[in-house]
Amino acid sequence: LSRLNITNPPCQRTGVMAAFVSFQQFEVMFDSLMSLFLNDPELSPMSSDSSSADLESIREEEPPLIMFTPDSPGTSSAQSLNVTEEPIHIINVGLMDSSLAEEQDEILSKKLGDFVRSNIHLMNEKGIRRITFIIFNENCYPRYFTFRARHQFNEDTIYRHLEPALAFQLEINRLSNFTIQLIPTQNHRMHLYLGSAKVAEGQPITDHRFFIRSIIRHTDLITAEASFVYMEREGERIFLESLDQLQVASANMDETIRTDCNHIFLHFVPPIILEPTKIADKMLSLVSQYGIRLLKLRVTEAEIKATIRLTPTSDKIPIRVFLSSDNGVSVRVHMYQEIEDPRTGEIIFQSWGPPTGPLNRQKVTTPYPSKDHLQQKRYNAQNMETTYIYDFIEMFRQAVCQQWETYSKQFQDEDENNESKLTTPSADKVLLAKELGLDKNNNLQEVNRHPGENKIGMVAWSITLFTPQYPNGRDIIVIGNDITHQIGSFGPKEDLLFQLASQLSREKGLPRIYISANSGARIGLAEELKHLFRVAWVDAQSPDKGFRYLYLTPADYMKITGGKGGIVVTELIEDEGEPRYKITDIIGKRDGIGVENLKGSGMIAGETSQAYKEVVTLNLVTCRAIGIGSYLLRLGQRVIQVENSHIILTGSGALNKVLGRQVYSSNTQLGGVQIMYNNGVTHLTVPNDYEGMLAIVNWLGYVPKTRNHPLPVMSIHDPVDRPIEFEPSRLPYDPRHMLAGRMNKDQVWESGFFDKDSFMEILGMWARTVVCGRARLGGIPCGFIAVETRSVECVVPADPADPETESKLISQAGQVWFPDSAFKTAQAINDLNKEELPLFIFANWRGFSGGMRDMYDQVLKYGAMIVDALHEYNHPVFIYLPPHGELRGGAWVVVDPTINPDHIEMYADKESRGGVLEPEGTVEIKFRWKDKLKTMERLDQTYQQLLEKVKLPGLSIEERKLTEVKIKEREELLAPMYHQVAVLFADLHDTPGRMKEKGVISDVLQWKTSRKYFYWRLRRRLCEQRVINLIREADKILTRGEIIAMLRRWFVESKKPDNAYLWHNDEVIVEWLQDSLDNTSSVIYNNIQCIKSERITREVDNLITNNESAAVDCIAHISQKLSISERQEIIRLLSSSLEDK
C-alpha cells in the first residue's frame, strides 16, 4: 500500500495488487484486503487537492469528473475553488481459477459484478475508484474486467480485456464525439469499438464507424536495420489482423447499421530507430497492396503512433503518421511530431515536413470528428455502390498520373543510371478543373464553390489534362449526375446544364465525357396540395362506393393560390350545400414534377445525338442508368460500364407489377454487363469506378485534342522497321496475336503488327467473329478491324417473363459475317471516323452468312451499313488481306476501294487470295465433270488410248465393254487428282498478282515487312491530308485528285525531273512534306498563296461578269483602299489593256 502524503504528495494514487488461486479465496480475503485502506484523516481516501493537474494524471482514460464550486463569501481568491471529493484508490485482483477461465465473458462479468455491487457501500467508504479482475488461464491471454465507481460498480465494457493502466496508450478519450460499444474479438491484442456519433435528442444517427486499436510491444531495438525489419513485419501482421477483425465484425453487424470511415490505430510502444518517412512508405505500400480490401471494409484512415530515435544515441521523438483517403481514390499522408506548446504547456501536433497537416498545432487529445456534409454525401453514394460525383475529379488525376507512370516505364535509358527520358509531372500538375454552373439567367458560367455545394443533380466541369500525349494540356468537358441529389433524376435545371455544357464541347470541338448515375426523368407531385385536397365521396359513410372528384375548400384555395391561381386549376361549384373548388388540373408551385421533365429529356437526347456526330463522346455508367439516362448512353455510343451497374429502361419491380408475378429478381438481370456487354451497347467493362476513369483517359490517348486537330503521335519505343514475328497460319488462330503479339510456348515474345502494349480491344463480347479496337503503329493512333478465324459460340438467354423460351447456344463459323458481326463492323467504322483515326481492316472474310435465319435477322441491311460507313469515312483506310487470308464475293464488295477512292487503299499479302467464290465453288460451276474429262483426254495418254480404242469400228462387243470398264476405272482413278488440278487452276485466278494486274489492289506485300511499309504509307497519307486541308481552305472546288497532281508537280519542280521516280517512295515524300509544312516559305505555302489569289480573282471576275453595271463602282470602291503606287499600277494595266484592244 502506497501511503498518500497530503502535504507534499510523492504520488497521486494508492492501491492494492493481489493474486488468489480461486474466486472463493478472494471472497474470504476481501475484508482483509479492504482493511488495508485506513480511515486515517491523513490518509484520506478522497482527494481534496485543488490542483486539477494532479487529478488529471490519475484519471487514466476516463472523462474528467472534477467539479469546481464557489466557496462562501469572504474567502480568499486562492481558496475560492475547491475540488469536489472523489475516490482515487484502485484495486487489481488476479485470479488463477480454472473454473472461471472456462466461463464465457458475459457470465463471468455478471458473477464478478454481483460480488462487487454487494459490497458497494464498503467500496465507497474506502474511496475505491475502480477494481479490475484479471482472469488468468494457462497458455491464454489474460482477460480483464473493470468495475468503476462512476458506473455504480457496473462493468466498464469499453475496457474489457484491456489493462486499465495502459488504456491511455489506446487514446480512447479521442472517441468522445461517439457513443462507443466494445465489439468482442478472438484476438485480445485487437480492441474493436463501434462508434455512433452523438447527435441531438430525436435526431437519427447516420454516422457509425469501427475504431480498431492495437498496442504493439517489443524489446528495445538497438539498430535502424532491426527497427525497420521489425516494423515492416510486425506492422504488416498487425495491420492484416486488424482487417480480419473488421471483416468479421462487419459480417456480423446488424443490417440496419452500416459503418463508414472506419479507423485503424497502431501504437508502437518502445522506441524504434527509424526515419518516420520509412513508416509512411511502408504503410503506403500496404494501402496499395490491400487497397481493394480497405475499400470494401470502408477504412478511410490509419494512424500510427510511435516513439523514434533518428540515431541510437539521439533523443526520443514522439511522432504520428496519418494515412487518410476520404474519396477512396487518393491517399494523403501527414506526419506530426508531438511537442509541448510553450504557451499552454499542453502536448500538441506539429507537422513534420511539408505538407502542413490539418491537425497542425492542435492538441493530441483532439477528438476524432464525426462526418461533415461532404462525407455524408460520399457515404450515401457509396451505399449505392458508386463514387460521389466530385470525387471523380481526383480519379481523373490519379488516372493521368498512372498513365504517365506507364508511359515513362516504356522509355528507360539503358545507361547505368536507368533514369527515364521523361520528366513525370507531380500529381498536382496533371489536372486543372473548372466547375461550370448556371447563373441567375440560366447561362453557363464558371463557378467557384466547394464540392457538395451544388443545388441541382447535375454538375459539369471544363478540365485540362496534362497527359503524355499532350504534355501542354488538352481540354475536355465532363458532365455527371449527382446521385445524392434526388437520386440523380433529371429535372429542367439538370437538363439545361447538360444541354449547355454539351453545346460548349461542340463549339470548341472538345471530347465530351458523361458520367451516368441516375434514376431517369424526375417524378414529382405538388407537395403543397398533398395535405389540403379533399375527396367528394359518393357516400361519405361508405367510402368503398367510390368518389366523384377532388376539391379544395375556399379557405384552402385562397391559402394555396392567394386568389391568383397558377398552382391549381379549379372550377367553382356548389355541392352538398357548400362552395367547392373542384380540381381539374394540378400545375404545381415548383417546376420539374411532370411532363416538363420529359421535354427536357428529349432536348438532351437530341443534343447527345448531335454531339456524337461532331465530337468524341465517352460515357461511364456507374451504379445505374434508367430511362433517359440509358438513351443518353446509347446515343453517345462509346459506353464503359462498371460491373456492378445496370442500364435499364424500367425497373424490375415495375415490370413484375405489370406482369403480375415475381419474374425478375434484380435490375442487374435486366441490364447488367452480362446483357449490355454481350449485345454491344457496352463497349468496355471495368471492375470499379477508378478503372473506368483509367479506361477513359487511355481512350482519350488515341483521340485528337480537338476536332480537326493532328493525331496525338507518341514517341516511338517499338521500332517501325522491325519484322513481324507472329506468322498467321492456315489453321485457325487468335487474330489478337497477329495484331498485338503474344508470348509463345517457350515464353518468348513474338511481336505483332502494332506497337507493343498499345492494343485496346472494344466490344469484345459482342459479335465475336469480328475483333475491333484501337492501337498504335509507330506511335500513330489507329483503329483496326480484324476477323476471328475460329468458330465461336453465341448464347441467347431465355427471358424469365416467357416460360416457353429457353437459352440457346448458337455456333458461328470464323471468317464469316453474321448479322451481329456486320453491325459491329459498321458501328466500329462509324465510331473510328468520328474519332478521326486512320483505319486498318485486316480483311479475311469468305462472305456473308445467307441462311434463312440470318436473312431474317437483316444481314443484308447490316452489310449495306458497312458500305455506308466506309463511304462516309474521311480519313485514311487501309484494307489488307493478311497471310492465308481470303476475301470473297459480297465480303469484297462492301470493302472495295471504289466505295471511297479518295481515302481507301487495298493491299494483299502474297499468300492471300481474293475472288468471287472460293476455288471449290468456282470449280463446281465453271469446271464441271465434263471439263475435267476433257482435261484428262488432253493430258493423260492412257485415257486417250482407251478413248481411241473404244471408237475403233471393228471392236467386238466384249472388247468394247471391257474398254468402257477400263475407261470408267481410269476416270475414277484420275478424278481426285484432276479435281485438285481444277481447284488449283481456279485458285490461280485469285492470286495477288492478278489482283494487282487488274488494278483492284495497290500492291502486294510481305507480312514480315508490312509494318514498316504501312507506317510510312500512313505518315504520307496523313501529311498529304494536312496539305489537302490547307489547299481546300484556299480553294474548295479542287478535288483530291487535282491536289495530288499539283503536289506531284511541285515535288518534281523542287527535286528536279531526274528525281521524279522518288514520288513513289513514301519515306522520301514524308520527309519532303514534313519539311515543307514546317517551313512557311516553302514551295507548298507559296503555291497555296497563289491558289488563294487565283480563287479570289476568279470570284471577283464572276461577280463582275454577273453584275456588269456594278463593275466600275466596285473598281472605284476598291481603289480607294489602295496606296498611290498600287493605283498607278492599276492605271498602267488598264492602259495596256486598252492599247492591246
Short mmCIF file of C-alpha atoms in Angstrom, two decimals, residues 902-903 1020-1053 1063 1069 1072-1073 1077 1083-1085 1087-1088 1091-1092 1094-1095 1098:
data_model
loop_
_atom_site.label_atom_id
_atom_site.label_comp_id
_atom_site.label_asym_id
_atom_site.label_seq_id
_atom_site.Cartn_x
_atom_site.Cartn_y
_atom_site.Cartn_z
CA ASP A 902 -10.14 9.25 -102.03
CA HIS A 903 -9.48 7.50 -98.72
CA ARG A 1020 2.45 10.05 -96.11
CA ARG A 1021 -1.33 9.91 -96.21
CA LEU A 1022 -1.57 11.97 -93.04
CA CYS A 1023 0.87 14.60 -94.34
CA GLU A 1024 -0.95 14.70 -97.67
CA GLN A 1025 -4.23 15.18 -95.85
CA ARG A 1026 -2.81 18.15 -93.96
CA VAL A 1027 -1.74 19.74 -97.24
CA ILE A 1028 -5.09 18.92 -98.86
CA ASN A 1029 -6.89 20.64 -95.99
CA LEU A 1030 -4.70 23.73 -96.38
CA ILE A 1031 -5.29 23.86 -100.14
CA ARG A 1032 -9.03 23.38 -99.75
CA GLU A 1033 -9.09 26.28 -97.33
CA ALA A 1034 -7.61 28.32 -100.17
CA ASP A 1035 -9.90 26.87 -102.87
CA LYS A 1036 -12.72 24.46 -102.02
CA ILE A 1037 -13.53 23.42 -105.59
CA LEU A 1038 -10.29 21.49 -106.10
CA THR A 1039 -10.69 17.69 -105.95
CA ARG A 1040 -8.32 15.37 -104.17
CA GLY A 1041 -7.02 14.06 -107.50
CA GLU A 1042 -6.24 17.55 -108.70
CA ILE A 1043 -4.46 18.40 -105.48
CA ILE A 1044 -2.34 15.21 -105.57
CA ALA A 1045 -1.40 16.03 -109.17
CA MET A 1046 -0.34 19.52 -108.07
CA LEU A 1047 1.70 18.08 -105.22
CA ARG A 1048 3.48 15.75 -107.61
CA ARG A 1049 4.30 18.65 -109.92
CA TRP A 1050 5.59 20.75 -107.02
CA PHE A 1051 7.72 17.85 -105.82
CA VAL A 1052 9.30 17.34 -109.24
CA GLU A 1053 9.94 21.07 -109.54
CA TRP A 1063 7.40 10.28 -105.93
CA ILE A 1069 7.74 12.12 -99.70
CA TRP A 1072 9.61 16.48 -98.11
CA LEU A 1073 6.06 17.14 -96.95
CA LEU A 1077 4.78 22.05 -93.66
CA VAL A 1083 7.13 25.80 -102.19
CA ILE A 1084 3.87 24.38 -100.81
CA TYR A 1085 2.94 27.52 -98.86
CA ASN A 1087 1.77 27.82 -104.16
CA ILE A 1088 -1.11 27.79 -101.70
CA ILE A 1091 -4.08 29.31 -105.37
CA LYS A 1092 -5.80 31.60 -102.90
CA GLU A 1094 -6.42 32.81 -108.15
CA ARG A 1095 -9.56 31.86 -106.27
CA ARG A 1098 -11.98 34.12 -110.06
#
